[in-house]
CSV table of C-alpha atoms and ligand atoms in Angstrom, one decimal:
chain,number,residue,atom,x,y,z
L,1,UNK,CA,11.5,3.1,10.3
L,2,UNK,CA,13.6,1.4,7.8
L,3,UNK,CA,12.9,2.8,4.0
L,4,UNK,CA,12.6,0.1,1.5
L,5,UNK,CA,12.4,1.2,-2.2
L,6,UNK,CA,8.9,0.1,-3.7
L,7,UNK,CA,9.1,-0.5,-7.8
L,8,UNK,CA,6.6,-1.8,-9.9
L,9,UNK,CA,7.5,-5.3,-8.5
L,10,UNK,CA,7.0,-5.0,-5.0
L,11,UNK,CA,4.3,-6.3,-3.3
L,12,UNK,CA,0.4,-5.5,-2.5
L,13,UNK,CA,0.2,-5.7,1.1
L,14,UNK,CA,-3.0,-6.9,2.3
L,15,UNK,CA,-4.6,-7.1,5.6
L,16,UNK,CA,-7.4,-8.6,7.3
L,17,UNK,CA,-8.5,-9.4,11.6
L,18,UNK,CA,-8.1,-12.9,10.0
L,19,UNK,CA,-9.3,-15.4,7.1
L,20,UNK,CA,-11.7,-12.8,5.7
L,21,UNK,CA,-9.4,-10.9,3.5
L,22,UNK,CA,-8.3,-14.0,1.7
L,23,UNK,CA,-11.3,-13.4,-0.6
L,24,UNK,CA,-9.7,-10.7,-1.3
L,25,UNK,CA,-6.5,-12.3,-2.2
L,26,UNK,CA,-8.6,-14.9,-4.4
L,27,UNK,CA,-9.7,-12.0,-6.7
L,28,UNK,CA,-6.2,-10.6,-6.6
L,29,UNK,CA,-4.8,-14.2,-7.8
L,30,UNK,CA,-7.8,-14.2,-10.7
L,31,UNK,CA,-7.6,-10.6,-12.0
L,32,UNK,CA,-3.8,-9.4,-10.9
L,33,UNK,CA,-1.7,-12.8,-11.3
L,34,UNK,CA,1.5,-11.3,-11.6
L,35,UNK,CA,1.5,-9.2,-8.5
L,36,UNK,CA,3.3,-10.5,-5.4
L,37,UNK,CA,1.1,-10.1,-1.9
L,38,UNK,CA,2.4,-9.8,2.0
L,39,UNK,CA,-0.9,-10.4,3.6
L,40,UNK,CA,-1.5,-10.1,7.4
L,41,UNK,CA,-4.2,-11.8,9.7
L,42,UNK,CA,-4.4,-10.3,12.7
L,43,UNK,CA,-6.3,-13.3,14.0
L,44,UNK,CA,-4.5,-13.0,17.5
L,45,UNK,CA,-6.7,-9.8,18.1
L,46,UNK,CA,-9.9,-11.0,16.0
L,47,UNK,CA,-12.8,-10.2,16.0
L,48,UNK,CA,-12.4,-6.5,15.0
L,49,UNK,CA,-16.2,-5.9,14.7
L,50,UNK,CA,-17.1,-5.8,18.1
L,51,UNK,CA,-14.1,-3.9,18.9
L,52,UNK,CA,-14.6,0.2,19.5
L,53,UNK,CA,-13.1,1.8,15.8
L,54,UNK,CA,-10.2,3.7,17.5
L,55,UNK,CA,-9.1,0.2,18.7
L,56,UNK,CA,-9.3,-0.9,15.1
L,57,UNK,CA,-7.5,2.2,14.0
L,58,UNK,CA,-4.3,1.6,16.3
L,59,UNK,CA,-4.4,-2.3,15.2
L,60,UNK,CA,-4.7,-1.0,11.2
L,61,UNK,CA,-1.9,1.7,11.6
L,62,UNK,CA,0.3,-0.6,13.3
L,63,UNK,CA,-0.3,-3.1,10.4
L,64,UNK,CA,0.2,-1.0,7.5
L,65,UNK,CA,3.3,0.1,8.9
L,66,UNK,CA,4.8,-3.2,9.4
L,67,UNK,CA,3.6,-3.9,5.9
L,68,UNK,CA,5.3,-0.9,4.8
L,69,UNK,CA,8.3,-1.8,6.4
L,70,UNK,CA,8.5,-4.9,4.7
L,71,UNK,CA,8.4,-3.0,0.9
L,72,UNK,CA,4.6,-3.1,0.3
L,73,UNK,CA,4.0,-0.8,-2.5
L,74,UNK,CA,0.2,-0.3,-2.1
L,75,UNK,CA,-2.3,-1.1,0.6
L,76,UNK,CA,-5.6,-2.9,0.4
L,77,UNK,CA,-7.6,-2.8,3.5
L,78,UNK,CA,-9.5,-6.2,3.0
L,79,UNK,CA,-11.6,-5.8,5.9
L,80,UNK,CA,-14.8,-3.4,6.0
L,81,UNK,CA,-14.6,-3.1,9.9
L,82,UNK,CA,-11.2,-1.6,9.5
L,83,UNK,CA,-12.2,0.4,6.2
L,84,UNK,CA,-14.6,2.2,8.4
L,85,UNK,CA,-12.8,2.8,10.8
L,86,UNK,CA,-9.1,4.0,9.1
L,87,UNK,CA,-9.2,4.2,5.3
L,88,UNK,CA,-8.9,8.1,5.8
L,89,UNK,CA,-5.6,7.4,8.4
L,90,UNK,CA,-4.2,5.1,6.4
L,91,UNK,CA,-4.7,7.4,3.0
L,92,UNK,CA,-3.1,10.1,5.0
L,93,UNK,CA,0.3,8.2,6.1
L,94,UNK,CA,1.0,5.4,3.8
L,95,UNK,CA,3.2,6.5,0.9
L,96,UNK,CA,1.7,4.4,-1.6
L,97,UNK,CA,-2.0,3.9,-3.4
L,98,UNK,CA,-4.4,2.6,-0.3
L,99,UNK,CA,-7.7,1.0,-1.2
L,100,UNK,CA,-10.6,-0.5,1.1
L,101,UNK,CA,-13.4,-2.8,0.3
L,102,UNK,CA,-16.4,-0.6,1.0
L,103,UNK,CA,-16.9,1.9,-1.7
L,104,UNK,CA,-16.4,-0.6,-4.4
L,105,UNK,CA,-18.9,-2.7,-2.7
L,106,UNK,CA,-21.2,0.1,-2.6
L,107,UNK,CA,-20.7,0.8,-6.2
L,108,UNK,CA,-20.7,-3.0,-7.2
L,109,UNK,CA,-24.2,-2.9,-5.0
L,110,UNK,CA,-25.7,0.2,-7.1
L,111,UNK,CA,-24.8,-1.5,-10.4
L,112,UNK,CA,-26.4,-4.6,-9.2
L,113,UNK,CA,-29.6,-3.0,-8.1
L,114,UNK,CA,-30.1,-0.3,-10.3
L,115,UNK,CA,-30.7,3.3,-8.4
L,116,UNK,CA,-34.3,2.2,-7.6
L,117,UNK,CA,-33.6,-0.9,-6.4
L,118,UNK,CA,-33.4,-2.4,-3.3
L,119,UNK,CA,-30.0,-3.1,-1.3
L,120,UNK,CA,-29.1,-5.3,2.0
L,121,UNK,CA,-25.8,-5.2,4.1
L,122,UNK,CA,-24.7,-7.9,6.2
L,123,UNK,CA,-21.9,-7.2,8.2
L,124,UNK,CA,-20.1,-6.8,11.3
L,125,UNK,CA,-21.8,-4.8,13.9
L,126,UNK,CA,-19.0,-2.4,13.9
L,127,UNK,CA,-19.7,-2.0,9.9
L,128,UNK,CA,-23.3,-1.6,10.3
L,129,UNK,CA,-23.3,1.1,13.3
L,130,UNK,CA,-20.2,3.2,11.2
L,131,UNK,CA,-23.2,4.1,8.7
L,132,UNK,CA,-20.6,4.0,6.2
L,133,UNK,CA,-22.3,2.1,3.6
L,134,UNK,CA,-25.4,3.7,3.9
L,135,UNK,CA,-23.2,7.1,3.1
L,136,UNK,CA,-21.4,5.6,0.0
L,137,UNK,CA,-24.8,4.3,-1.1
L,138,UNK,CA,-26.6,7.6,-0.6
L,139,UNK,CA,-23.8,9.4,-2.4
L,140,UNK,CA,-23.9,7.4,-5.5
L,141,UNK,CA,-27.7,8.1,-5.8
L,142,UNK,CA,-29.4,5.1,-4.4
L,143,UNK,CA,-33.0,6.1,-3.4
L,144,UNK,CA,-34.3,3.6,-0.8
L,145,UNK,CA,-32.8,2.8,2.5
L,146,UNK,CA,-30.9,0.3,3.0
L,147,UNK,CA,-32.0,-3.3,5.0
L,148,UNK,CA,-28.7,-3.9,7.3
L,149,UNK,CA,-27.8,-6.9,9.7
L,150,UNK,CA,-25.0,-7.4,12.1
L,151,UNK,CA,-23.5,-11.2,12.0
L,152,UNK,CA,-20.9,-11.0,14.2
L,153,UNK,CA,-21.2,-15.0,14.8
L,154,UNK,CA,-20.7,-15.6,10.9
L,155,UNK,CA,-16.9,-14.6,11.7
L,156,UNK,CA,-16.1,-17.0,14.3
L,157,UNK,CA,-18.1,-19.8,12.0
L,158,UNK,CA,-16.2,-19.0,9.4
L,159,UNK,CA,-12.8,-18.7,11.5
L,160,UNK,CA,-13.1,-22.1,12.7
L,161,UNK,CA,-13.2,-23.1,9.0
L,162,UNK,CA,-17.2,-23.6,8.8
L,163,UNK,CA,-17.0,-27.2,10.7
L,164,UNK,CA,-20.3,-27.3,12.8
L,165,UNK,CA,-22.8,-27.1,9.9
L,166,UNK,CA,-25.6,-27.6,12.2
L,167,UNK,CA,-24.7,-23.9,13.9
L,168,UNK,CA,-23.9,-22.5,10.4
L,169,UNK,CA,-27.4,-23.1,9.2
L,170,UNK,CA,-28.8,-21.9,12.5
L,171,UNK,CA,-27.1,-18.4,12.1
L,172,UNK,CA,-28.2,-18.4,8.5
L,173,UNK,CA,-31.7,-18.9,9.7
L,174,UNK,CA,-31.5,-16.0,12.5
L,175,UNK,CA,-29.3,-13.0,10.4
L,176,UNK,CA,-31.0,-13.7,7.1
L,177,UNK,CA,-34.6,-13.0,8.6
L,178,UNK,CA,-35.0,-9.1,7.8
L,179,UNK,CA,-34.8,-10.1,4.3
L,180,UNK,CA,-37.6,-12.5,4.2
L,181,UNK,CA,-39.5,-9.3,6.2
L,182,UNK,CA,-38.2,-6.6,4.0
L,183,UNK,CA,-37.0,-8.5,0.3
L,184,UNK,CA,-34.0,-7.0,-1.2
L,185,UNK,CA,-32.6,-6.7,-4.8
L,186,UNK,CA,-29.0,-7.1,-4.0
L,187,UNK,CA,-26.9,-8.2,-1.0
L,188,UNK,CA,-23.9,-7.0,0.2
L,189,UNK,CA,-21.5,-9.3,1.9
L,190,UNK,CA,-20.2,-6.3,3.5
L,191,UNK,CA,-17.7,-8.4,5.9
L,192,UNK,CA,-14.7,-10.0,3.9
L,193,UNK,CA,-15.5,-13.7,5.7
L,194,UNK,CA,-18.9,-13.5,4.3
L,195,UNK,CA,-18.0,-14.6,0.5
L,196,UNK,CA,-17.3,-17.7,2.2
L,197,UNK,CA,-21.1,-18.4,2.8
L,198,UNK,CA,-22.3,-17.3,-0.2
L,199,UNK,CA,-24.1,-20.7,-0.9
L,200,UNK,CA,-25.7,-21.0,2.0
L,201,UNK,CA,-27.0,-17.4,1.8
L,202,UNK,CA,-28.2,-18.2,-1.5
L,203,UNK,CA,-30.1,-21.2,-0.5
L,204,UNK,CA,-31.9,-18.9,1.9
L,205,UNK,CA,-32.7,-15.9,-0.3
L,206,UNK,CA,-32.7,-17.5,-4.0
L,207,UNK,CA,-32.8,-14.6,-6.7
L,208,UNK,CA,-31.2,-11.8,-4.2
L,209,UNK,CA,-28.3,-11.0,-5.6
L,210,UNK,CA,-24.8,-11.2,-3.9
L,211,UNK,CA,-22.5,-8.6,-4.0
L,212,UNK,CA,-18.9,-9.3,-3.0
L,213,UNK,CA,-17.0,-5.9,-3.0
L,214,UNK,CA,-13.7,-7.8,-3.4
L,215,UNK,CA,-13.7,-7.4,-7.6
L,216,UNK,CA,-14.3,-4.3,-7.7
L,217,UNK,CA,-11.9,-3.9,-5.2
L,218,UNK,CA,-9.2,-5.6,-7.6
L,219,UNK,CA,-10.4,-4.1,-10.4
L,220,UNK,CA,-10.0,-0.8,-8.9
L,221,UNK,CA,-6.8,-0.9,-7.6
L,222,UNK,CA,-5.5,-2.1,-10.7
L,223,UNK,CA,-6.1,1.0,-12.8
L,224,UNK,CA,-4.5,3.2,-9.8
L,225,UNK,CA,-1.6,0.6,-10.1
L,226,UNK,CA,-1.4,1.6,-13.6
L,227,UNK,CA,-1.9,5.2,-13.4
L,228,UNK,CA,1.4,5.1,-10.8
L,229,UNK,CA,3.3,2.8,-13.0
L,230,UNK,CA,3.3,0.4,-10.2
L,231,UNK,CA,1.4,-2.5,-12.1
L,232,UNK,CA,4.0,-5.4,-11.6
L,233,UNK,CA,5.9,-6.6,-15.4
L,234,UNK,CA,3.9,-9.9,-17.3
L,235,UNK,CA,6.7,-11.8,-17.0
L,236,UNK,CA,6.9,-11.1,-13.1
L,237,UNK,CA,6.7,-14.0,-10.5
L,238,UNK,CA,4.2,-13.5,-7.6
L,239,UNK,CA,5.2,-14.6,-4.6
L,240,UNK,CA,2.7,-15.0,-1.8
L,241,UNK,CA,3.6,-14.3,2.0
L,242,UNK,CA,1.6,-14.4,5.1
L,243,UNK,CA,2.1,-13.0,8.7
L,244,UNK,CA,-0.3,-14.2,11.2
L,245,UNK,CA,-0.6,-13.2,15.0
L,246,UNK,CA,-2.3,-16.0,15.8
L,247,UNK,CA,-2.7,-20.2,15.7
L,248,UNK,CA,-0.2,-20.4,12.1
L,249,UNK,CA,-2.2,-24.1,12.0
L,250,UNK,CA,-5.8,-23.0,12.2
L,251,UNK,CA,-4.2,-20.2,9.8
L,252,UNK,CA,-3.0,-22.9,7.2
L,253,UNK,CA,-6.2,-24.8,7.4
L,254,UNK,CA,-8.2,-21.3,6.3
L,255,UNK,CA,-5.8,-21.0,3.5
L,256,UNK,CA,-6.4,-24.3,1.9
L,257,UNK,CA,-10.2,-23.5,2.1
L,258,UNK,CA,-10.0,-20.4,0.9
L,259,UNK,CA,-6.9,-20.2,-1.8
L,260,UNK,CA,-6.9,-24.4,-2.1
L,261,UNK,CA,-3.2,-24.5,-1.0
L,262,UNK,CA,-1.6,-24.4,2.8
L,263,UNK,CA,1.9,-24.7,1.0
L,264,UNK,CA,2.6,-20.6,1.2
L,265,UNK,CA,4.8,-19.7,3.8
L,266,UNK,CA,3.4,-18.5,6.9
L,267,UNK,CA,5.2,-16.4,9.8
L,268,UNK,CA,4.0,-16.0,13.3
L,269,UNK,CA,4.0,-12.5,14.7
L,270,UNK,CA,3.9,-12.0,18.5
L,271,UNK,CA,2.3,-9.1,19.6
Z,301,LIG,N1,-13.4,-9.4,7.8
Z,301,LIG,C1,-13.6,-8.6,8.7
Z,301,LIG,C2,-14.5,-7.4,7.6
Z,301,LIG,O1,-14.1,-7.3,6.2
Z,301,LIG,C3,-14.2,-8.4,10.1
Z,301,LIG,C4,-13.9,-9.2,10.9
Z,301,LIG,C5,-14.0,-9.2,12.8
Z,301,LIG,O2,-12.9,-9.2,13.2
Z,301,LIG,O3,-15.0,-9.3,13.4
Z,301,LIG,O4,-15.4,-6.7,8.3
């Protein structure tokens, strides 16, 4: 592997199976505006949520190496499914700070609902079946059991730009039913694609606090970078670059939907 000297002005590497991780980039842009970003969207191999954990781990390791070779000083696993499958593997191999979205998501949920509160989780089937959120929440002292629902169709609907509103409404009705049967105080948007459905979810479950793990993820990463002297200088100019293993035009449309811009450089990676 080509060794790159990293410094405080090196970019932060971020990856997801596709568009979802852009909800984390959105928070990065707001909370750490001087940081440069290298983002990998593995849309050629999406979805991750229905694949075995071992395969998602292989993909994650490959992408982390790709970002490391391009000089990433830190890594955000901006995908819950990949965090569940590969956080420990990447912490052991990536030379800089590594953060996933699950622990920050669990922390935000307990802060929102309280330890005596009721918490729900919507995520991919991979994340739900991994049980990682249940363990993190239990460690944080949450008393009641998590109410969980896998929502694989949400991922495809977001990737296709939420254009089919009827299909979105139909999926919302189906997937929110468990939370009508067992009401919750806070609902973890446990797939990075799902904050893009927040308005629909709030219409269906008014009064439920929606938890987007991205905010706490970026806040914690900021502390990790500060501790290691790796926070970009105030005067540094942030540069964003995107890599995509699938269709770059479709990805650019989603860049516009989430970040409000489609003029960032997007390079196709054939894997
Ligand atoms: N955005 C991803 C997550 O947070 C996964 C979506 C998928 O590829 O299934 O879990």
